[in-house]
Amino acid sequence: MTVSTEGTATVLPPGGPAASARRIPAARRGLGSRGTLLFLEAAVAFAAALVLPLLARGFNFNPLDRIAQVSGLAAIQLRFALIGLVCIGAVGLAVRLRRGRHFDLATRFASAALAGLASGFVAAGAVVALHGTPWPMFGLNGDSGRIVEWAHALANGRPSGSPVYPPAPLYTLGHYAEWFRGGNTAYAFKDLQILGAAAFGPLVYLAWRMLLGPVRALAFGVAPAFALIDAYKPYSQTVLVVLVPVLVAMVVSLSRSASQSWRPLLLKGAGFGALLGVLFLTYSGWFLWSAAGVLFAALLYFPWRDGRLGRLKGAGFLGASLAAFLVVAGRYLMVMLTEGQTTKDYNFRFDNFTDPAYYLMWRTDMPGKVGEWPLPGEYGGVGLFALVTFAGLGAAIWLGMRKPLVVTIAAMFISAWVMRMYIASHMYETQTVQLYTRTNNQLLYCGLLLCALVVHLVSQRMAGRREAQSAAGAEPAPAGAAAAGPGFPGREGAVIGTMCALLLLLGTVSSSMADRYMPAKENTYRILPWVSHTITEQDGSCPKYAPGGTCSKDGDQSWLSFIR
């Protein structure tokens, strides 16, 4: 069984604690400390994320042809499935070899590999979509063009065009272009779109590993995040899916601060602060939507009842976090508090004209063929998916109302909801939207997480009941056998079955998200890579698959008719 609590993940093999004492130390003798194992997990995840994009570079067909696009997606899916099955097969093999001695290690690395493969699938889709053109999605138009221009300015010692835009992506793009693309930030942005999409899975997996064991991190953290993966500007969604588990882990550490020694406590606080600073420099919007909820959770789990020393340690932890955050991001924070207050968003989009209570799907700025929206549901206009997420939210709070993991995520959901309605309610008066529809992503992600955590909490209770039965005198099951007791499958079978289900789920979701960016001249995000194939290259030639062999300086501008 796997017994996971916020901040820890303890894995017990079949046979109970005695078997654990025999097996886990042996594994650590072979590979070293927990830190070494986590480092190896990270290496496996990032390596797996690059496999499919590298294989996709060998595909040779016209990416503007729909049949070729379908063939490309099928080719990526085939490789994803085969490699994933090899990883799951290694876990199954570990059950039989040496009496399951290395089952836990195989599970760790297979979970990390699946997380990397899933986002690598989306990155491989971007490789296919942009095959034959050196330009990034959308070329030098829209957000892509501004990011390329601002990054080029910063790389040459000039200020960017927007002091409030997060600086980390711009500096990263500028330096990457200098190192690998001869200073060409446009061509470099294509590389970072692909690499950024590939890094999505490993980063969210590692973030959730601070809270959950490998399979649980994959199932309850990574899988919900794939509703948001984005190959166009991958850094904004990546910050969201990483920020949530980081903030939860920080609240968990705060709740335990009274029992920790000063040195590791302050180092941990500084580490959280520095990490939050990096995330804030990369994309700051999610901090605004989450602030009230996280403040509530921090006040709730502050060690108020642990005496004067406990309160001092809690304050020390928060102080170290704040100090490190200000060191990393204090300058940009001051810019946001001053110039950010005068920055207004007057650009009304598709979602600004729809029911503000609907957040379950964002149709983007180019929504495609849309009739009635949101689609009418069965229950007072609300569909089944909404009812399931609301029921999941309530059940998660019911089962985990004393757990920082659940309470913090629920508070972030409520915080984003309140901010969304506050801004939307002033929209007519101010004639500004202030990106309030972007809260869709945070609300959806937190809602999916809470639904997933219901399964997590129920399985924890089942595991606890099984332990209680064993402690009452039940005979422990032999290694590799099904667990004793009705309704409790063997741990190995549960892990392998879960991985098979996740392989299918992540493969299907990744294929859908990759297909979202296959080039087409239509009122969806498929227009972005289409434009990339219509822009004249820097040497004056047209991209290999330019429609009709023609191109222009700015590319196909028909997308302008799609924007209201």
Tab-separated table of N, CA, C and O in Angstrom, residues 140-185:
chain	number	residue	atom	x	y	z
A	140	LEU	N	5.522	36.933	-36.226
A	140	LEU	CA	5.746	38.210	-35.541
A	140	LEU	C	4.433	38.949	-35.316
A	140	LEU	O	4.430	40.177	-35.170
A	141	ASN	N	3.342	38.222	-35.273
A	141	ASN	CA	2.027	38.816	-35.045
A	141	ASN	C	1.601	38.648	-33.594
A	141	ASN	O	2.074	37.763	-32.886
A	142	GLY	N	0.681	39.502	-33.148
A	142	GLY	CA	0.072	39.345	-31.836
A	142	GLY	C	1.066	39.262	-30.692
A	142	GLY	O	2.120	39.911	-30.698
A	143	ASP	N	0.732	38.445	-29.698
A	143	ASP	CA	1.589	38.298	-28.520
A	143	ASP	C	2.959	37.770	-28.890
A	143	ASP	O	3.967	38.176	-28.306
A	144	SER	N	3.004	36.858	-29.841
A	144	SER	CA	4.289	36.290	-30.246
A	144	SER	C	5.233	37.374	-30.744
A	144	SER	O	6.408	37.422	-30.357
A	145	GLY	N	4.725	38.274	-31.588
A	145	GLY	CA	5.566	39.344	-32.113
A	145	GLY	C	6.056	40.291	-31.036
A	145	GLY	O	7.217	40.719	-31.040
A	146	ARG	N	5.165	40.620	-30.083
A	146	ARG	CA	5.585	41.519	-29.002
A	146	ARG	C	6.644	40.869	-28.119
A	146	ARG	O	7.619	41.515	-27.724
A	147	ILE	N	6.467	39.605	-27.804
A	147	ILE	CA	7.442	38.915	-26.961
A	147	ILE	C	8.798	38.857	-27.647
A	147	ILE	O	9.838	39.112	-27.023
A	148	VAL	N	8.809	38.552	-28.939
A	148	VAL	CA	10.060	38.507	-29.700
A	148	VAL	C	10.722	39.883	-29.711
A	148	VAL	O	11.941	40.009	-29.514
A	149	GLU	N	9.941	40.920	-29.941
A	149	GLU	CA	10.488	42.284	-29.991
A	149	GLU	C	11.045	42.709	-28.641
A	149	GLU	O	12.156	43.253	-28.555
A	150	TRP	N	10.294	42.478	-27.567
A	150	TRP	CA	10.740	42.888	-26.242
A	150	TRP	C	11.968	42.104	-25.792
A	150	TRP	O	12.870	42.668	-25.163
A	151	ALA	N	12.005	40.812	-26.098
A	151	ALA	CA	13.173	40.010	-25.721
A	151	ALA	C	14.412	40.480	-26.473
A	151	ALA	O	15.517	40.537	-25.909
A	152	HIS	N	14.246	40.848	-27.739
A	152	HIS	CA	15.381	41.357	-28.520
A	152	HIS	C	15.896	42.668	-27.928
A	152	HIS	O	17.111	42.892	-27.851
A	153	ALA	N	14.971	43.523	-27.497
A	153	ALA	CA	15.382	44.795	-26.900
A	153	ALA	C	16.169	44.562	-25.608
A	153	ALA	O	17.233	45.169	-25.392
A	154	LEU	N	15.673	43.689	-24.740
A	154	LEU	CA	16.371	43.419	-23.481
A	154	LEU	C	17.736	42.793	-23.731
A	154	LEU	O	18.713	43.108	-23.028
A	155	ALA	N	17.823	41.908	-24.716
A	155	ALA	CA	19.101	41.263	-25.015
A	155	ALA	C	20.138	42.263	-25.507
A	155	ALA	O	21.347	42.019	-25.386
A	156	ASN	N	19.677	43.395	-26.036
A	156	ASN	CA	20.592	44.424	-26.540
A	156	ASN	C	20.695	45.621	-25.605
A	156	ASN	O	21.093	46.711	-26.026
A	157	GLY	N	20.287	45.422	-24.342
A	157	GLY	CA	20.489	46.459	-23.333
A	157	GLY	C	19.477	47.574	-23.355
A	157	GLY	O	19.691	48.612	-22.720
A	158	ARG	N	18.359	47.396	-24.051
A	158	ARG	CA	17.326	48.417	-24.097
A	158	ARG	C	16.119	47.963	-23.284
A	158	ARG	O	15.904	46.765	-23.097
A	159	PRO	N	15.310	48.892	-22.804
A	159	PRO	CA	14.108	48.478	-22.054
A	159	PRO	C	13.098	47.832	-22.973
A	159	PRO	O	13.018	48.149	-24.168
A	160	SER	N	12.308	46.921	-22.407
A	160	SER	CA	11.264	46.277	-23.207
A	160	SER	C	10.112	47.252	-23.406
A	160	SER	O	10.059	48.324	-22.807
A	161	GLY	N	9.178	46.870	-24.223
A	161	GLY	CA	8.049	47.752	-24.496
A	161	GLY	C	7.026	47.784	-23.390
A	161	GLY	O	6.113	48.606	-23.415
A	162	SER	N	7.144	46.900	-22.389
A	162	SER	CA	6.167	46.858	-21.299
A	162	SER	C	6.889	46.531	-19.998
A	162	SER	O	7.323	45.382	-19.797
A	163	PRO	N	7.014	47.507	-19.089
A	163	PRO	CA	7.710	47.238	-17.829
A	163	PRO	C	6.959	46.268	-16.929
A	163	PRO	O	7.572	45.672	-16.035
A	164	VAL	N	5.653	46.099	-17.132
A	164	VAL	CA	4.888	45.209	-16.258
A	164	VAL	C	4.851	43.778	-16.782
A	164	VAL	O	4.407	42.882	-16.055
A	165	TYR	N	5.299	43.539	-18.007
A	165	TYR	CA	5.291	42.171	-18.508
A	165	TYR	C	6.338	41.356	-17.762
A	165	TYR	O	7.447	41.830	-17.520
A	166	PRO	N	6.027	40.114	-17.368
A	166	PRO	CA	6.988	39.305	-16.602
A	166	PRO	C	8.337	39.238	-17.300
A	166	PRO	O	8.416	38.863	-18.484
A	167	PRO	N	9.413	39.572	-16.605
A	167	PRO	CA	10.716	39.665	-17.268
A	167	PRO	C	11.402	38.333	-17.522
A	167	PRO	O	12.224	38.230	-18.437
A	168	ALA	N	11.109	37.296	-16.738
A	168	ALA	CA	11.848	36.043	-16.878
A	168	ALA	C	11.727	35.433	-18.276
A	168	ALA	O	12.747	35.030	-18.859
A	169	PRO	N	10.535	35.338	-18.877
A	169	PRO	CA	10.474	34.787	-20.238
A	169	PRO	C	11.246	35.614	-21.251
A	169	PRO	O	11.857	35.060	-22.178
A	170	LEU	N	11.222	36.939	-21.075
A	170	LEU	CA	11.913	37.801	-22.035
A	170	LEU	C	13.427	37.641	-21.933
A	170	LEU	O	14.118	37.515	-22.952
A	171	TYR	N	13.950	37.639	-20.714
A	171	TYR	CA	15.396	37.445	-20.542
A	171	TYR	C	15.820	36.043	-20.978
A	171	TYR	O	16.882	35.863	-21.587
A	172	THR	N	14.989	35.048	-20.665
A	172	THR	CA	15.316	33.685	-21.088
A	172	THR	C	15.385	33.587	-22.596
A	172	THR	O	16.329	33.001	-23.158
A	173	LEU	N	14.400	34.155	-23.274
A	173	LEU	CA	14.386	34.127	-24.734
A	173	LEU	C	15.567	34.890	-25.308
A	173	LEU	O	16.228	34.423	-26.253
A	174	GLY	N	15.854	36.055	-24.742
A	174	GLY	CA	16.970	36.853	-25.245
A	174	GLY	C	18.301	36.140	-25.106
A	174	GLY	O	19.108	36.101	-26.047
A	175	HIS	N	18.570	35.554	-23.943
A	175	HIS	CA	19.841	34.852	-23.733
A	175	HIS	C	19.915	33.581	-24.564
A	175	HIS	O	20.974	33.262	-25.122
A	176	TYR	N	18.809	32.852	-24.653
A	176	TYR	CA	18.811	31.640	-25.475
A	176	TYR	C	19.127	31.987	-26.936
A	176	TYR	O	19.891	31.271	-27.608
A	177	ALA	N	18.515	33.074	-27.422
A	177	ALA	CA	18.774	33.480	-28.808
A	177	ALA	C	20.242	33.826	-29.010
A	177	ALA	O	20.830	33.481	-30.048
A	178	GLU	N	20.854	34.496	-28.047
A	178	GLU	CA	22.272	34.845	-28.159
A	178	GLU	C	23.151	33.604	-28.176
A	178	GLU	O	24.138	33.528	-28.905
A	179	TRP	N	22.800	32.622	-27.369
A	179	TRP	CA	23.640	31.432	-27.238
A	179	TRP	C	23.473	30.448	-28.390
A	179	TRP	O	24.444	29.836	-28.840
A	180	PHE	N	22.237	30.294	-28.880
A	180	PHE	CA	21.968	29.205	-29.820
A	180	PHE	C	21.448	29.653	-31.177
A	180	PHE	O	21.447	28.844	-32.115
A	181	ARG	N	20.981	30.887	-31.311
A	181	ARG	CA	20.368	31.319	-32.569
A	181	ARG	C	20.981	32.592	-33.126
A	181	ARG	O	20.353	33.286	-33.935
A	182	GLY	N	22.176	32.906	-32.716
A	182	GLY	CA	22.852	34.079	-33.248
A	182	GLY	C	22.123	35.376	-32.987
A	182	GLY	O	22.229	36.318	-33.775
A	183	GLY	N	21.360	35.452	-31.912
A	183	GLY	CA	20.634	36.654	-31.554
A	183	GLY	C	19.251	36.755	-32.182
A	183	GLY	O	18.538	37.740	-31.949
A	184	ASN	N	18.832	35.767	-32.957
A	184	ASN	CA	17.532	35.800	-33.625
A	184	ASN	C	16.463	35.331	-32.637
A	184	ASN	O	16.212	34.127	-32.481
A	185	THR	N	15.805	36.263	-31.971
A	185	THR	CA	14.821	35.906	-30.952
A	185	THR	C	13.562	35.292	-31.561
A	185	THR	O	12.857	34.529	-30.894
